[in-house]
Amino acid sequence: MAASEKARAKAEKAVGKAAQAAGRAMGNQKLIAKGRAAEAAGNAREAKESLKDTGRH
């Protein structure tokens, strides 16, 4: 289960970065903000999984 959550976190971060890049290219501030939110969600999920891993060792 943890591996799938880690993969999901990396995917969220990648989608966020791509959305930010697309938003910058088009000059769309709303898309940039959505990208930042998706990237932040990925970072939070990744931090949560790292914390869970730390507790297991």
PDB file of C-alpha atoms in Angstrom:
ATOM      1  CA  MET A   1       0.000   0.000   0.000  1.00  0.00           C
ATOM      2  CA  ALA A   2       2.766   2.433   0.824  1.00  0.00           C
ATOM      3  CA  ALA A   3       4.377   2.015  -2.586  1.00  0.00           C
ATOM      4  CA  SER A   4       1.153   2.965  -4.346  1.00  0.00           C
ATOM      5  CA  GLU A   5       0.781   6.035  -2.125  1.00  0.00           C
ATOM      6  CA  LYS A   6       4.343   7.084  -2.884  1.00  0.00           C
ATOM      7  CA  ALA A   7       3.671   6.676  -6.603  1.00  0.00           C
ATOM      8  CA  ARG A   8       0.491   8.713  -6.243  1.00  0.00           C
ATOM      9  CA  ALA A   9       2.450  11.466  -4.481  1.00  0.00           C
ATOM     10  CA  LYS A  10       5.040  11.580  -7.261  1.00  0.00           C
ATOM     11  CA  ALA A  11       2.264  11.681  -9.873  1.00  0.00           C
ATOM     12  CA  GLU A  12       0.522  14.569  -8.101  1.00  0.00           C
ATOM     13  CA  LYS A  13       3.785  16.491  -7.973  1.00  0.00           C
ATOM     14  CA  ALA A  14       4.432  15.861 -11.676  1.00  0.00           C
ATOM     15  CA  VAL A  15       0.916  16.943 -12.652  1.00  0.00           C
ATOM     16  CA  GLY A  16       1.309  20.061 -10.543  1.00  0.00           C
ATOM     17  CA  LYS A  17       4.595  21.004 -12.148  1.00  0.00           C
ATOM     18  CA  ALA A  18       3.169  20.411 -15.622  1.00  0.00           C
ATOM     19  CA  ALA A  19       0.107  22.531 -14.855  1.00  0.00           C
ATOM     20  CA  GLN A  20       2.306  25.333 -13.571  1.00  0.00           C
ATOM     21  CA  ALA A  21       4.435  25.219 -16.716  1.00  0.00           C
ATOM     22  CA  ALA A  22       1.353  25.259 -18.939  1.00  0.00           C
ATOM     23  CA  GLY A  23      -0.125  28.118 -16.944  1.00  0.00           C
ATOM     24  CA  ARG A  24       3.066  30.145 -17.274  1.00  0.00           C
ATOM     25  CA  ALA A  25       3.214  29.464 -21.016  1.00  0.00           C
ATOM     26  CA  MET A  26      -0.372  30.655 -21.476  1.00  0.00           C
ATOM     27  CA  GLY A  27      -0.226  33.403 -18.883  1.00  0.00           C
ATOM     28  CA  ASN A  28      -3.054  31.725 -16.945  1.00  0.00           C
ATOM     29  CA  GLN A  29      -2.708  32.542 -13.241  1.00  0.00           C
ATOM     30  CA  LYS A  30      -5.565  30.223 -12.277  1.00  0.00           C
ATOM     31  CA  LEU A  31      -3.834  27.230 -13.866  1.00  0.00           C
ATOM     32  CA  ILE A  32      -0.576  28.143 -12.128  1.00  0.00           C
ATOM     33  CA  ALA A  33      -2.417  28.214  -8.790  1.00  0.00           C
ATOM     34  CA  LYS A  34      -4.047  24.836  -9.453  1.00  0.00           C
ATOM     35  CA  GLY A  35      -0.623  23.429 -10.315  1.00  0.00           C
ATOM     36  CA  ARG A  36       0.850  24.743  -7.089  1.00  0.00           C
ATOM     37  CA  ALA A  37      -2.020  23.195  -5.133  1.00  0.00           C
ATOM     38  CA  ALA A  38      -1.543  19.804  -6.798  1.00  0.00           C
ATOM     39  CA  GLU A  39       2.201  19.932  -6.175  1.00  0.00           C
ATOM     40  CA  ALA A  40       1.624  20.866  -2.526  1.00  0.00           C
ATOM     41  CA  ALA A  41      -0.787  17.942  -2.140  1.00  0.00           C
ATOM     42  CA  GLY A  42       1.867  15.637  -3.575  1.00  0.00           C
ATOM     43  CA  ASN A  43       4.468  17.023  -1.201  1.00  0.00           C
ATOM     44  CA  ALA A  44       2.145  16.533   1.757  1.00  0.00           C
ATOM     45  CA  ARG A  45       1.329  12.960   0.749  1.00  0.00           C
ATOM     46  CA  GLU A  46       5.022  12.213   0.283  1.00  0.00           C
ATOM     47  CA  ALA A  47       5.824  13.661   3.715  1.00  0.00           C
ATOM     48  CA  LYS A  48       3.070  11.575   5.281  1.00  0.00           C
ATOM     49  CA  GLU A  49       4.433   8.396   3.701  1.00  0.00           C
ATOM     50  CA  SER A  50       7.980   9.235   4.793  1.00  0.00           C
ATOM     51  CA  LEU A  51       6.743   9.754   8.337  1.00  0.00           C
ATOM     52  CA  LYS A  52       4.957   6.400   8.265  1.00  0.00           C
ATOM     53  CA  ASP A  53       8.137   4.733   6.985  1.00  0.00           C
ATOM     54  CA  THR A  54      10.169   6.331   9.758  1.00  0.00           C
ATOM     55  CA  GLY A  55       7.791   4.905  12.330  1.00  0.00           C
ATOM     56  CA  ARG A  56       8.188   1.396  10.921  1.00  0.00           C
ATOM     57  CA  HIS A  57      11.986   1.254  11.248  1.00  0.00           C
TER      58      HIS A  57
END
